[in-house]
Short mmCIF file of C-alpha atoms (C1' of nucleotides) in Angstrom, two decimals:
data_model
loop_
_atom_site.label_atom_id
_atom_site.label_comp_id
_atom_site.label_asym_id
_atom_site.label_seq_id
_atom_site.Cartn_x
_atom_site.Cartn_y
_atom_site.Cartn_z
CA MET A 240 -23.90 -34.64 -16.90
CA LYS A 241 -21.05 -37.20 -16.97
CA ALA A 242 -17.45 -36.89 -18.07
CA THR A 243 -16.79 -38.69 -21.59
CA ASN A 244 -12.80 -39.87 -22.73
CA THR A 245 -13.86 -37.62 -25.34
CA ASP A 246 -14.26 -34.35 -22.82
CA HIS A 247 -10.98 -35.23 -21.21
CA SER A 248 -8.42 -35.16 -24.28
CA LEU A 249 -10.20 -31.56 -24.77
CA THR A 250 -9.28 -30.82 -20.88
CA ASN A 251 -6.00 -31.85 -21.62
CA ILE A 252 -5.54 -29.90 -24.39
CA TYR A 253 -7.60 -26.75 -23.05
CA TYR A 254 -5.34 -26.72 -19.79
CA TYR A 255 -2.08 -28.37 -21.20
CA GLY A 256 -2.01 -26.62 -24.42
CA SER A 257 -2.54 -23.34 -22.70
CA ASP A 258 0.66 -20.99 -21.76
CA LYS A 259 2.03 -21.31 -18.11
CA ILE A 260 3.37 -17.68 -17.08
CA LEU A 261 5.34 -16.63 -14.03
CA VAL A 262 2.40 -14.97 -11.48
CA ALA A 263 3.96 -12.27 -8.96
CA VAL A 264 2.84 -10.65 -6.27
CA ASP A 265 3.95 -6.84 -5.03
CA CYS A 266 3.14 -5.31 -1.88
CA ILE A 267 2.73 -1.61 -1.86
CA ILE A 268 3.25 -1.20 2.26
CA PHE A 269 2.03 1.80 3.83
CA GLY A 270 3.10 3.47 7.11
CA PHE A 271 2.50 5.54 8.92
CA ASP A 272 5.66 7.79 10.47
CA ILE A 273 4.04 8.74 13.78
CA ILE A 274 7.20 10.77 14.96
CA GLU A 275 7.55 13.30 11.33
CA GLU A 276 3.51 12.44 11.13
CA LYS A 277 4.34 11.21 7.36
CA LEU A 278 2.96 8.47 5.22
CA LYS A 279 4.99 6.82 3.70
CA ILE A 280 6.56 3.51 1.51
CA LEU A 281 8.34 0.63 2.39
CA LEU A 282 10.75 -0.21 -0.29
CA PHE A 283 13.74 -1.90 -1.00
CA LYS A 284 16.83 -2.94 -3.57
CA ARG A 285 16.18 -5.04 -5.38
CA LEU A 286 18.27 -8.22 -5.23
CA VAL A 287 18.31 -9.65 -9.29
CA GLU A 288 18.72 -8.32 -12.62
CA PRO A 289 17.62 -6.71 -14.56
CA PHE A 290 17.75 -3.18 -12.47
CA ALA A 291 19.54 -4.72 -8.99
CA GLY A 292 20.32 -2.51 -6.55
CA GLN A 293 17.55 0.13 -7.91
CA TRP A 294 14.63 0.70 -5.56
CA SER A 295 11.29 -1.84 -5.77
CA LEU A 296 8.71 -2.86 -4.55
CA VAL A 297 8.71 -5.96 -2.60
CA GLY A 298 7.61 -8.92 -4.35
CA SER A 299 7.75 -12.89 -4.59
CA PHE A 300 6.83 -15.23 -7.18
CA VAL A 301 3.55 -16.75 -6.34
CA ARG A 302 4.32 -21.01 -5.94
CA LYS A 303 2.99 -23.83 -7.55
CA ASP A 304 0.23 -24.23 -5.03
CA GLU A 305 -0.01 -20.91 -2.79
CA ASP A 306 -2.79 -18.87 -2.51
CA ILE A 307 -2.48 -15.59 -3.73
CA SER A 308 -3.43 -13.43 -1.06
CA LEU A 309 -1.00 -15.89 1.03
CA ALA A 310 1.27 -15.01 -1.39
CA ALA A 311 0.79 -11.37 -0.34
CA SER A 312 1.28 -12.39 3.67
CA ARG A 313 4.42 -14.25 3.27
CA ILE A 314 6.18 -11.53 1.65
CA LEU A 315 5.03 -9.22 4.53
CA PHE A 316 5.81 -11.76 6.88
CA GLU A 317 9.57 -12.18 5.50
CA LEU A 318 10.49 -8.31 5.18
CA THR A 319 8.79 -6.84 8.48
CA GLY A 320 8.22 -10.33 10.19
CA LEU A 321 4.61 -8.34 10.79
CA GLY A 322 1.77 -11.57 10.67
CA GLU A 323 -1.89 -10.37 10.96
CA VAL A 324 -1.51 -6.83 9.90
CA PHE A 325 -3.93 -4.90 6.83
CA MET A 326 -4.24 -6.14 3.26
CA GLU A 327 -5.61 -6.07 0.49
CA GLN A 328 -5.77 -6.75 -2.90
CA LEU A 329 -5.03 -3.77 -5.58
CA ARG A 330 -6.02 -5.26 -8.82
CA SER A 331 -3.44 -6.95 -11.50
CA TYR A 332 -0.37 -5.78 -13.87
CA GLY A 333 -0.16 -7.51 -17.62
CA LYS A 334 1.56 -5.87 -19.53
CA PRO A 335 3.02 -8.88 -22.14
CA ASP A 336 6.67 -6.58 -21.45
CA ARG A 337 6.12 -4.93 -17.87
CA ASP A 338 9.41 -7.61 -17.09
CA PRO A 339 12.69 -7.44 -19.39
CA GLY A 340 13.80 -10.23 -17.80
CA SER A 341 10.75 -12.02 -18.76
CA ARG A 342 7.07 -12.09 -19.02
CA VAL A 343 5.33 -11.99 -15.67
CA ILE A 344 1.84 -10.91 -14.33
CA SER A 345 1.95 -9.47 -11.21
CA ILE A 346 -0.92 -8.51 -8.80
CA ALA A 347 -0.54 -6.07 -6.57
CA TYR A 348 -1.36 -6.09 -2.82
CA TYR A 349 -1.26 -3.05 -0.62
CA SER A 350 -1.32 -3.54 3.06
CA LEU A 351 -0.97 -0.80 6.31
CA ILE A 352 1.34 -1.17 9.12
CA GLN A 353 2.32 0.34 11.92
CA ILE A 354 5.97 1.90 11.18
CA ASN A 355 7.76 1.41 14.28
CA ASP A 356 7.40 -2.42 14.13
CA GLN A 357 10.78 -3.71 13.86
CA LEU A 358 11.64 -4.56 10.35
CA ASN A 359 14.10 -7.95 9.82
CA ASN A 360 15.81 -5.98 7.61
CA LEU A 361 17.57 -8.51 5.39
CA HIS A 362 17.11 -6.76 2.36
CA ASP A 363 18.15 -3.19 2.65
CA ALA A 364 14.72 -1.62 3.41
CA GLN A 365 13.99 1.89 3.70
CA TRP A 366 10.76 3.99 4.24
CA PHE A 367 10.20 6.80 1.97
CA GLU A 368 7.83 9.81 2.70
CA ILE A 369 6.05 9.73 -0.94
CA LYS A 370 6.70 12.22 -2.19
CA ASP A 371 10.22 12.11 -1.87
CA MET A 372 10.09 8.39 -3.72
CA PRO A 373 13.09 7.35 -5.67
CA LYS A 374 11.87 6.43 -9.30
CA LEU A 375 11.16 2.66 -9.32
CA VAL A 376 11.45 -0.37 -11.33
CA LEU A 377 9.75 -1.74 -13.65
CA ASP A 378 5.78 -0.40 -12.85
CA HIS A 379 6.35 -0.11 -10.02
CA ASP A 380 5.37 3.88 -9.55
CA GLU A 381 2.50 3.21 -11.41
CA MET A 382 1.17 0.58 -8.78
CA VAL A 383 2.25 3.05 -6.08
CA ARG A 384 -0.04 5.26 -7.67
CA ASP A 385 -2.95 3.47 -7.67
CA ALA A 386 -2.52 1.87 -4.15
CA GLN A 387 -2.92 5.56 -3.26
CA GLU A 388 -5.70 6.77 -5.00
CA GLN A 389 -7.07 2.92 -4.25
CA LEU A 390 -6.40 3.84 -0.38
CA LYS A 391 -7.90 6.98 -0.59
CA GLN A 392 -10.78 5.74 -2.18
CA ASN A 393 -10.80 2.85 0.72
CA ALA A 394 -10.25 4.97 3.44
CA ILE A 395 -13.96 6.98 2.49
CA ARG A 396 -15.93 4.18 3.38
CA ARG A 397 -14.10 2.05 6.18
CA PRO A 398 -12.43 3.46 8.85
CA ILE A 399 -8.76 1.47 8.41
CA GLY A 400 -6.87 4.60 8.96
CA PHE A 401 -6.41 2.87 12.39
CA ASN A 402 -4.64 -0.14 11.21
CA LEU A 403 -1.71 2.82 10.10
CA LEU A 404 -1.58 3.07 14.71
CA PRO A 405 -0.72 1.58 17.18
CA GLU A 406 -3.44 -0.08 19.01
CA TYR A 407 -4.06 2.44 21.65
CA PHE A 408 -3.73 6.17 19.77
CA THR A 409 -4.63 9.49 20.43
CA LEU A 410 -7.56 11.63 17.76
CA PRO A 411 -5.02 14.11 17.02
CA GLN A 412 -2.64 11.26 16.00
CA LEU A 413 -5.68 9.45 14.23
CA LEU A 414 -6.54 13.20 12.63
CA LYS A 415 -2.93 13.76 10.82
CA VAL A 416 -3.64 10.27 9.33
CA TYR A 417 -6.46 11.45 7.81
CA LYS A 418 -4.61 14.41 6.61
CA GLU A 419 -2.02 12.30 5.09
CA ILE A 420 -4.41 10.06 3.38
CA TYR A 421 -6.32 12.47 1.83
CA GLN A 422 -3.96 14.59 0.94
CA LYS A 423 -5.60 17.65 2.68
CA PRO A 424 -6.09 19.96 5.50
CA LEU A 425 -9.26 19.18 7.69
CA ASP A 426 -10.89 20.65 10.40
CA ASP A 427 -10.67 18.85 13.40
CA ARG A 428 -13.72 19.75 15.32
CA ASN A 429 -16.01 18.28 12.11
CA PHE A 430 -13.15 15.71 12.22
CA ARG A 431 -13.91 14.74 15.72
CA LYS A 432 -17.77 14.64 15.57
CA LYS A 433 -17.48 12.50 12.59
CA ILE A 434 -15.29 10.13 13.80
CA LEU A 435 -16.77 9.97 17.32
CA SER A 436 -20.21 9.86 16.16
CA MET A 437 -19.63 6.19 14.51
CA ASP A 438 -19.28 5.28 18.00
CA LEU A 439 -16.20 2.95 17.18
CA LEU A 440 -13.72 4.07 19.50
CA ILE A 441 -13.46 3.09 22.99
CA LYS A 442 -12.07 5.99 25.05
CA SER A 443 -9.24 4.93 27.81
CA ASN A 444 -8.67 7.16 31.00
CA GLU A 445 -5.48 7.25 29.89
CA LYS A 446 -3.20 10.11 28.15
CA ASP A 447 -0.88 10.21 26.15
CA LYS A 448 1.76 13.00 26.64
CA SER A 449 4.45 12.90 24.27
CA GLY A 450 2.95 14.99 22.43
CA SER A 451 1.79 18.20 24.13
CA LYS A 452 1.97 19.46 27.85
CA LYS A 453 -1.70 18.58 28.17
CA GLY A 454 -1.86 15.02 26.80
CA ALA A 455 -3.92 13.35 24.49
CA PHE A 456 -6.78 10.87 25.67
CA LEU A 457 -5.52 7.23 23.96
CA TYR A 458 -8.66 5.53 22.44
CA LYS A 459 -9.24 2.35 20.97
CA PHE A 460 -10.81 1.02 18.21
CA ASP A 461 -13.85 -1.13 18.79
CA LYS A 462 -12.69 -3.93 16.23
CA GLU A 463 -15.68 -6.17 17.30
CA LYS A 464 -18.01 -3.69 16.76
CA TYR A 465 -16.61 -3.10 14.21
CA GLN A 466 -17.00 -6.78 12.24
CA ASN A 467 -20.77 -6.82 13.96
CA LEU A 468 -22.07 -3.91 11.78
CA VAL A 469 -20.26 -4.75 9.11
CA LYS A 470 -21.95 -8.13 8.77
CA LYS A 471 -25.42 -6.32 9.50
CA GLY A 472 -24.30 -4.97 5.73
CA PHE A 473 -23.69 -1.46 7.30
CA LEU A 474 -22.41 1.09 5.36
CA PHE A 475 -19.77 3.96 6.59
CA GLU A 476 -18.95 7.14 4.83
CA LEU A 477 -15.63 8.71 7.06
CA MET B 218 25.14 -0.44 -11.79
CA LYS B 219 25.89 -3.24 -14.32
CA ALA B 220 24.90 -6.09 -13.81
CA THR B 221 27.58 -9.55 -13.01
CA ASN B 222 27.71 -12.33 -14.28
CA THR B 223 27.02 -13.78 -11.17
CA ASP B 224 23.81 -11.35 -10.68
CA HIS B 225 22.91 -13.08 -14.30
CA SER B 226 23.19 -16.56 -12.73
CA LEU B 227 20.55 -14.63 -9.75
CA THR B 228 18.60 -14.11 -12.45
CA ASN B 229 18.50 -17.08 -13.82
CA ILE B 230 17.51 -19.00 -11.03
CA TYR B 231 15.31 -16.04 -9.66
CA TYR B 232 12.67 -16.30 -12.98
CA TYR B 233 13.67 -19.79 -14.82
CA GLY B 234 13.58 -20.96 -10.39
CA SER B 235 9.89 -19.93 -10.15
CA ASP B 236 6.70 -21.48 -10.72
CA LYS B 237 5.21 -20.90 -13.97
CA ILE B 238 1.15 -21.00 -13.61
CA LEU B 239 -1.72 -21.06 -16.07
CA VAL B 240 -3.46 -17.68 -15.95
CA ALA B 241 -7.31 -17.27 -17.01
CA VAL B 242 -9.16 -13.94 -18.04
CA ASP B 243 -12.70 -14.48 -17.06
CA CYS B 244 -15.26 -12.06 -17.84
CA ILE B 245 -18.91 -10.42 -16.10
CA ILE B 246 -21.16 -9.19 -18.91
CA PHE B 247 -23.82 -7.30 -17.88
CA GLY B 248 -26.48 -6.19 -20.71
CA PHE B 249 -29.54 -3.99 -19.86
CA ASP B 250 -32.69 -5.37 -21.37
CA ILE B 251 -34.47 -3.10 -22.88
CA ILE B 252 -37.48 -4.25 -23.17
CA GLU B 253 -37.74 -6.38 -20.26
CA GLU B 254 -36.15 -3.14 -18.50
CA LYS B 255 -33.49 -5.47 -16.68
CA LEU B 256 -30.21 -5.75 -15.36
CA LYS B 257 -28.87 -8.62 -17.09
CA ILE B 258 -25.01 -11.36 -17.33
CA LEU B 259 -24.51 -13.28 -20.13
CA LEU B 260 -23.87 -16.72 -19.29
CA PHE B 261 -22.65 -19.50 -21.71
CA LYS B 262 -22.25 -23.88 -21.62
CA ARG B 263 -18.43 -24.51 -20.58
CA LEU B 264 -17.23 -26.69 -22.65
CA VAL B 265 -14.02 -28.40 -21.23
CA GLU B 266 -13.77 -30.88 -18.53
CA PRO B 267 -14.53 -30.67 -15.83
CA PHE B 268 -18.35 -29.32 -15.66
CA ALA B 269 -18.93 -28.99 -19.31
CA GLY B 270 -21.42 -28.16 -19.91
CA GLN B 271 -22.42 -26.13 -16.88
CA TRP B 272 -23.06 -22.55 -16.57
CA SER B 273 -20.00 -20.75 -16.90
CA LEU B 274 -19.02 -16.71 -17.66
CA VAL B 275 -16.79 -16.75 -20.30
CA GLY B 276 -13.02 -16.92 -20.04
CA SER B 277 -9.87 -17.99 -21.94
CA PHE B 278 -6.10 -18.23 -21.14
CA VAL B 279 -4.06 -15.03 -21.20
CA ARG B 280 -1.53 -16.40 -24.33
CA LYS B 281 1.95 -16.06 -23.66
CA ASP B 282 2.76 -12.29 -24.80
CA GLU B 283 -0.82 -10.60 -24.68
CA ASP B 284 -1.35 -8.28 -22.54
CA ILE B 285 -4.30 -8.73 -20.20
CA SER B 286 -7.11 -6.62 -20.87
CA LEU B 287 -6.68 -7.62 -24.75
CA ALA B 288 -7.28 -11.17 -23.53
CA ALA B 289 -9.84 -9.98 -21.82
CA SER B 290 -10.68 -7.41 -24.50
CA ARG B 291 -10.45 -10.68 -27.43
CA ILE B 292 -12.99 -13.31 -25.10
CA LEU B 293 -15.04 -10.61 -25.28
CA PHE B 294 -15.12 -9.97 -29.06
CA GLU B 295 -14.91 -13.66 -29.75
CA LEU B 296 -18.22 -14.01 -28.02
CA THR B 297 -20.41 -10.86 -28.75
CA GLY B 298 -18.16 -9.10 -32.08
CA LEU B 299 -18.26 -5.94 -29.83
CA GLY B 300 -14.96 -4.30 -30.61
CA GLU B 301 -15.15 -0.63 -27.93
CA VAL B 302 -16.97 -1.51 -25.02
CA PHE B 303 -16.81 -0.72 -21.07
CA MET B 304 -14.47 -2.76 -19.59
CA GLU B 305 -12.73 -2.92 -16.39
CA GLN B 306 -10.63 -5.20 -14.48
CA LEU B 307 -12.52 -6.41 -11.07
CA ARG B 308 -9.61 -8.55 -9.86
CA SER B 309 -7.37 -11.43 -9.14
CA TYR B 310 -8.87 -15.02 -8.28
CA GLY B 311 -6.00 -16.84 -6.87
CA LYS B 312 -6.60 -19.85 -4.38
CA PRO B 313 -4.81 -22.97 -5.36
CA ASP B 314 -7.26 -25.58 -5.35
CA ARG B 315 -10.01 -23.23 -6.81
CA ASP B 316 -9.83 -24.76 -10.12
CA PRO B 317 -9.82 -28.86 -10.11
CA GLY B 318 -8.55 -29.41 -13.72
CA SER B 319 -5.77 -27.15 -13.11
CA ARG B 320 -3.75 -24.98 -11.02
CA VAL B 321 -4.92 -21.74 -12.60
CA ILE B 322 -5.39 -18.38 -11.46
CA SER B 323 -7.96 -15.77 -12.77
CA ILE B 324 -8.11 -12.60 -13.35
CA ALA B 325 -11.35 -11.56 -13.38
CA TYR B 326 -13.04 -8.34 -15.78
CA TYR B 327 -16.39 -6.81 -15.39
CA SER B 328 -17.99 -5.17 -18.89
CA LEU B 329 -20.78 -3.02 -20.08
CA ILE B 330 -22.66 -3.88 -23.18
CA GLN B 331 -25.91 -2.94 -25.41
CA ILE B 332 -27.64 -6.26 -24.81
CA ASN B 333 -29.17 -6.18 -27.98
CA ASP B 334 -26.45 -6.17 -30.49
CA GLN B 335 -26.03 -9.05 -31.71
CA LEU B 336 -24.14 -12.33 -30.27
CA ASN B 337 -22.13 -14.88 -32.45
CA ASN B 338 -23.81 -17.56 -31.16
CA LEU B 339 -21.08 -19.98 -30.53
CA HIS B 340 -21.29 -21.06 -27.83
CA ASP B 341 -25.02 -21.83 -26.41
CA ALA B 342 -24.64 -17.91 -24.45
CA GLN B 343 -27.40 -16.73 -22.78
CA TRP B 344 -28.37 -13.35 -20.63
CA PHE B 345 -29.85 -14.15 -17.13
CA GLU B 346 -31.30 -11.69 -15.28
CA ILE B 347 -29.08 -11.75 -11.86
CA LYS B 348 -31.67 -13.49 -9.90
CA ASP B 349 -32.72 -16.24 -11.88
CA MET B 350 -28.91 -17.08 -12.80
CA PRO B 351 -28.15 -20.82 -12.15
CA LYS B 352 -25.26 -22.14 -10.07
CA LEU B 353 -21.90 -21.07 -12.14
CA VAL B 354 -18.46 -23.27 -12.17
CA LEU B 355 -15.81 -22.89 -9.59
CA ASP B 356 -15.82 -19.84 -8.05
CA HIS B 357 -17.72 -17.86 -11.04
CA ASP B 358 -20.70 -17.37 -8.85
CA GLU B 359 -18.36 -15.23 -6.10
CA MET B 360 -17.00 -13.23 -9.19
CA VAL B 361 -20.14 -12.23 -10.54
CA ARG B 362 -20.96 -11.31 -6.84
CA ASP B 363 -18.36 -8.96 -6.57
CA ALA B 364 -18.56 -7.99 -9.64
CA GLN B 365 -22.28 -6.63 -9.09
CA GLU B 366 -20.75 -4.50 -6.04
CA GLN B 367 -18.13 -3.06 -7.98
CA LEU B 368 -20.62 -2.19 -10.42
CA LYS B 369 -22.66 -0.64 -7.75
CA GLN B 370 -19.89 1.46 -6.37
CA ASN B 371 -18.60 3.04 -9.72
CA ALA B 372 -21.83 3.69 -11.01
CA ILE B 373 -21.99 6.38 -8.15
CA ARG B 374 -18.36 7.82 -8.79
CA ARG B 375 -18.01 7.91 -12.69
CA PRO B 376 -20.86 8.24 -15.29
CA ILE B 377 -20.96 4.88 -16.60
CA GLY B 378 -24.71 3.18 -16.49
CA PHE B 379 -24.53 4.95 -20.34
CA ASN B 380 -22.54 1.97 -21.50
CA LEU B 381 -26.27 -0.08 -20.97
CA LEU B 382 -28.10 2.06 -23.78
CA PRO B 383 -28.22 2.80 -27.28
CA GLU B 384 -26.46 5.74 -28.26
CA TYR B 385 -29.68 8.01 -27.96
CA PHE B 386 -32.10 6.79 -24.87
CA THR B 387 -34.76 8.44 -22.61
CA LEU B 388 -33.84 9.59 -19.49
CA PRO B 389 -36.66 7.28 -18.10
CA GLN B 390 -34.77 4.30 -19.91
CA LEU B 391 -31.75 6.09 -18.04
CA LEU B 392 -33.49 5.78 -14.84
CA LYS B 393 -34.56 2.62 -15.31
CA VAL B 394 -30.76 1.38 -15.26
CA TYR B 395 -29.43 2.67 -12.31
CA LYS B 396 -32.72 1.29 -10.12
CA GLU B 397 -31.69 -2.48 -12.16
CA ILE B 398 -27.94 -1.19 -10.85
CA TYR B 399 -28.48 -0.31 -7.41
CA GLN B 400 -31.50 -2.67 -7.12
CA LYS B 401 -33.75 -0.13 -4.96
CA PRO B 402 -36.18 2.90 -6.48
CA LEU B 403 -35.00 5.69 -7.35
CA ASP B 404 -37.82 9.21 -7.57
CA ASP B 405 -37.78 10.37 -10.77
CA ARG B 406 -37.98 13.63 -10.34
CA ASN B 407 -34.50 13.92 -8.09
CA PHE B 408 -32.75 12.01 -10.95
CA ARG B 409 -33.63 14.11 -13.53
CA LYS B 410 -32.02 16.72 -11.01
CA LYS B 411 -29.00 15.11 -10.49
CA ILE B 412 -28.35 13.45 -13.98
CA LEU B 413 -28.89 17.32 -16.14
CA SER B 414 -27.32 18.86 -13.38
CA MET B 415 -24.30 17.06 -13.91
CA ASP B 416 -24.47 18.91 -18.13
CA LEU B 417 -23.28 16.12 -19.85
CA LEU B 418 -26.34 14.70 -21.57
CA ILE B 419 -26.93 16.61 -25.12
CA LYS B 420 -30.65 16.59 -25.86
CA SER B 421 -31.71 15.82 -29.25
CA ASN B 422 -35.28 17.02 -31.35
CA GLU B 423 -36.67 13.34 -31.68
CA LYS B 424 -38.43 11.21 -29.88
CA ASP B 425 -39.10 7.56 -28.90
CA LYS B 426 -42.34 6.99 -28.40
CA SER B 427 -42.02 3.29 -28.46
CA GLY B 428 -42.42 3.25 -24.30
CA SER B 429 -45.30 5.86 -24.60
CA LYS B 430 -47.63 7.32 -26.64
CA LYS B 431 -46.33 10.69 -25.54
CA GLY B 432 -43.13 9.44 -25.96
CA ALA B 433 -40.29 10.67 -24.41
CA PHE B 434 -37.20 12.80 -25.75
CA LEU B 435 -33.56 11.70 -26.53
CA TYR B 436 -30.48 12.52 -24.77
CA LYS B 437 -27.07 11.35 -26.26
CA PHE B 438 -24.00 10.97 -23.27
CA ASP B 439 -21.74 13.87 -23.83
CA LYS B 440 -18.59 11.89 -24.01
CA GLU B 441 -15.57 14.36 -24.57
CA LYS B 442 -17.11 16.64 -22.44
CA TYR B 443 -16.99 13.99 -20.17
CA GLN B 444 -12.94 13.13 -21.29
CA ASN B 445 -12.01 16.78 -20.76
CA LEU B 446 -13.28 17.09 -16.87
CA VAL B 447 -11.66 13.59 -16.30
CA LYS B 448 -9.06 15.05 -17.25
CA LYS B 449 -9.14 18.13 -15.58
CA GLY B 450 -9.34 15.72 -12.07
CA PHE B 451 -12.89 16.63 -11.80
CA LEU B 452 -14.65 14.10 -9.52
CA PHE B 453 -18.28 12.91 -10.15
CA GLU B 454 -20.90 11.98 -7.37
CA LEU B 455 -24.04 10.44 -9.17
"C1'" DG C 20 -62.33 10.91 -23.09
"C1'" DC C 21 -59.33 7.74 -21.44
"C1'" DA C 22 -55.61 5.46 -20.20
"C1'" DA C 23 -50.82 5.45 -19.65
"C1'" DA C 24 -46.10 7.48 -19.10
"C1'" DA C 25 -43.53 11.95 -19.72
"C1'" DG C 26 -42.65 15.72 -17.74
"C1'" DT C 27 -41.82 19.16 -13.94
"C1'" DG C 28 -41.16 23.12 -8.45
"C1'" DT C 29 -41.19 22.97 -3.34
"C1'" DT C 30 -39.92 21.86 0.77
"C1'" DG C 31 -37.98 19.85 4.73
"C1'" DT C 32 -34.40 18.04 6.99
"C1'" DC C 33 -30.17 16.70 7.66
"C1'" DA C 34 -25.56 16.11 7.24
"C1'" DA C 35 -21.21 18.82 5.76
"C1'" DT C 36 -18.14 23.28 6.55
"C1'" DA C 37 -16.76 27.42 8.80
"C1'" DC C 38 -15.27 29.24 12.05
"C1'" DA C 39 -12.76 31.09 17.85
"C1'" DC C 40 -11.82 30.40 22.21
"C1'" DC C 41 -10.66 27.85 26.54
"C1'" DC C 42 -8.19 24.84 28.60
"C1'" DA C 43 -4.31 21.80 31.07
"C1'" DT C 44 0.30 21.50 31.73
"C1'" DG C 45 5.55 21.41 31.65
"C1'" DA C 46 9.10 24.55 31.28
"C1'" DT D 164 3.64 32.36 33.47
"C1'" DC D 165 3.52 31.83 29.12
"C1'" DA D 166 3.59 28.54 25.08
"C1'" DT D 167 1.94 24.06 23.11
"C1'" DG D 168 -1.32 21.05 21.49
"C1'" DG D 169 -5.27 19.75 23.44
"C1'" DG D 170 -10.73 20.05 23.58
"C1'" DT D 171 -15.42 21.93 22.36
"C1'" DG D 172 -19.78 24.41 20.99
"C1'" DT D 173 -22.98 27.26 17.36
"C1'" DA D 174 -24.84 29.02 13.21
"C1'" DT D 175 -24.77 28.69 7.83
"C1'" DT D 176 -25.20 26.48 4.23
"C1'" DG D 177 -26.28 22.89 0.91
"C1'" DA D 178 -27.56 18.32 -1.31
"C1'" DC D 179 -30.80 15.23 -0.05
"C1'" DA D 180 -35.43 13.41 -0.07
"C1'" DA D 181 -40.22 13.34 0.05
"C1'" DC D 182 -44.38 14.36 -2.57
"C1'" DA D 183 -48.50 15.54 -6.21
"C1'" DC D 184 -50.19 16.64 -10.13
"C1'" DT D 185 -50.51 18.37 -15.34
"C1'" DT D 186 -49.58 17.80 -20.03
"C1'" DT D 187 -49.23 14.97 -24.47
"C1'" DT D 188 -51.23 11.62 -27.43
"C1'" DG D 189 -52.76 6.60 -29.76
"C1'" DC D 190 -56.20 4.34 -29.48
#
DNA sequence: GCAAAAGTGTTGTCAATACACCCATGA
DNA sequence: TCATGGGTGTATTGACAACACTTTTGC
């Protein structure tokens, strides 16, 4: 079907007669503090009015020709210097008055990073335990709640907890990650059985002795094997 | 912390110096055809270039001061005349070149409606079985795939299949709905056990004899009870 | 009386849970 | 030698899957 002139003018009305809106991307950045064994969130102090100086998620406007997921990556990179990190779209927030500064639709992403990576601490960023979080600007508290819920849900279906740990990690560490994500106690024997039965961990001969005298064996997540299983449509239940 | 003039000018730069973008809402409308016992999707012929005349999801631009979820409801209402329907955000699509007509970020919603409600058939709308769907414009095929997946996932965790049926429905009908959602056979005895054990169905004394000579009892979903359970944080697994 | 769909129970299997002790080591 | 966290096995339970026959009634 070929376009006619009439169609084109319709198109013009359709596209150019419609309202353009500021679109932001905000990131909920989760990290696992290996020392304190706590799941934390990275917050920073908002630079602009309204609410300058108050705690906020990191965010930025989407640029005219920028992919939204790339915008999210850009923000994360600017703040942390990290390139390849686990990041997924949460959902969009679009109440007309959610930002008193202007009408802004925000697309939230959450990401899982290793906390001890050094931050480009340009922005007065700081890690908070979720229960100790200050009140955030705009609807960012809601975003955090939603992200936490999403993280729980997704951690059941896919092995994503690894993203919060360094390449090599111990099973006790991984157990603690999952305890923090689910916010409930987990039996260590059952956890080991389940996680090892997935057959996605590569055991090394090294031990990490930082946590105990005996030392715990270091494991590595088998990304390739995982990708292959995903390709075959395999379903996980953690 | 009080705003200073400097802050305000920063704000101005921040908000007004940023790119505004067209934001659309697109709806994946699922319906269950009780006669054919098939899950279907409502499509319509696109009115504007590019791709005028080709099959498309229903959508519209979000207006300057419009809540995005209200935009979604508005679109659904304009097309179907239906007010209170089940509708949830799927996710946003934001590749810079996803719409050759202009840079448009689209927020997708999916909804579940009863198919036999009369449509305001302004738009050349038509129901399609998912497997018989024509190729859709832009990235709408991807949206439909994602919505189907989301529907499957959500139907496991929450009793939403009811939204595809009239207020009173029979268990054989509900079974067929779930078979269609999951795209796999379900054992009717096990299904009955599970669904009745949730204790969320109110049995009436009426029978629907349209499907058989014997007739099947009509049930009604107990919305109040369900709302109460949700409030108490109860978790479902269907 | 028969065709066609509705309705009903039992059994086996597997996965999740609960639970307690020995091991290795550094201090 | 002892305190600390790491590592292991088994019994029980409950949920899900598999499976076949009787009932009702319009034609």
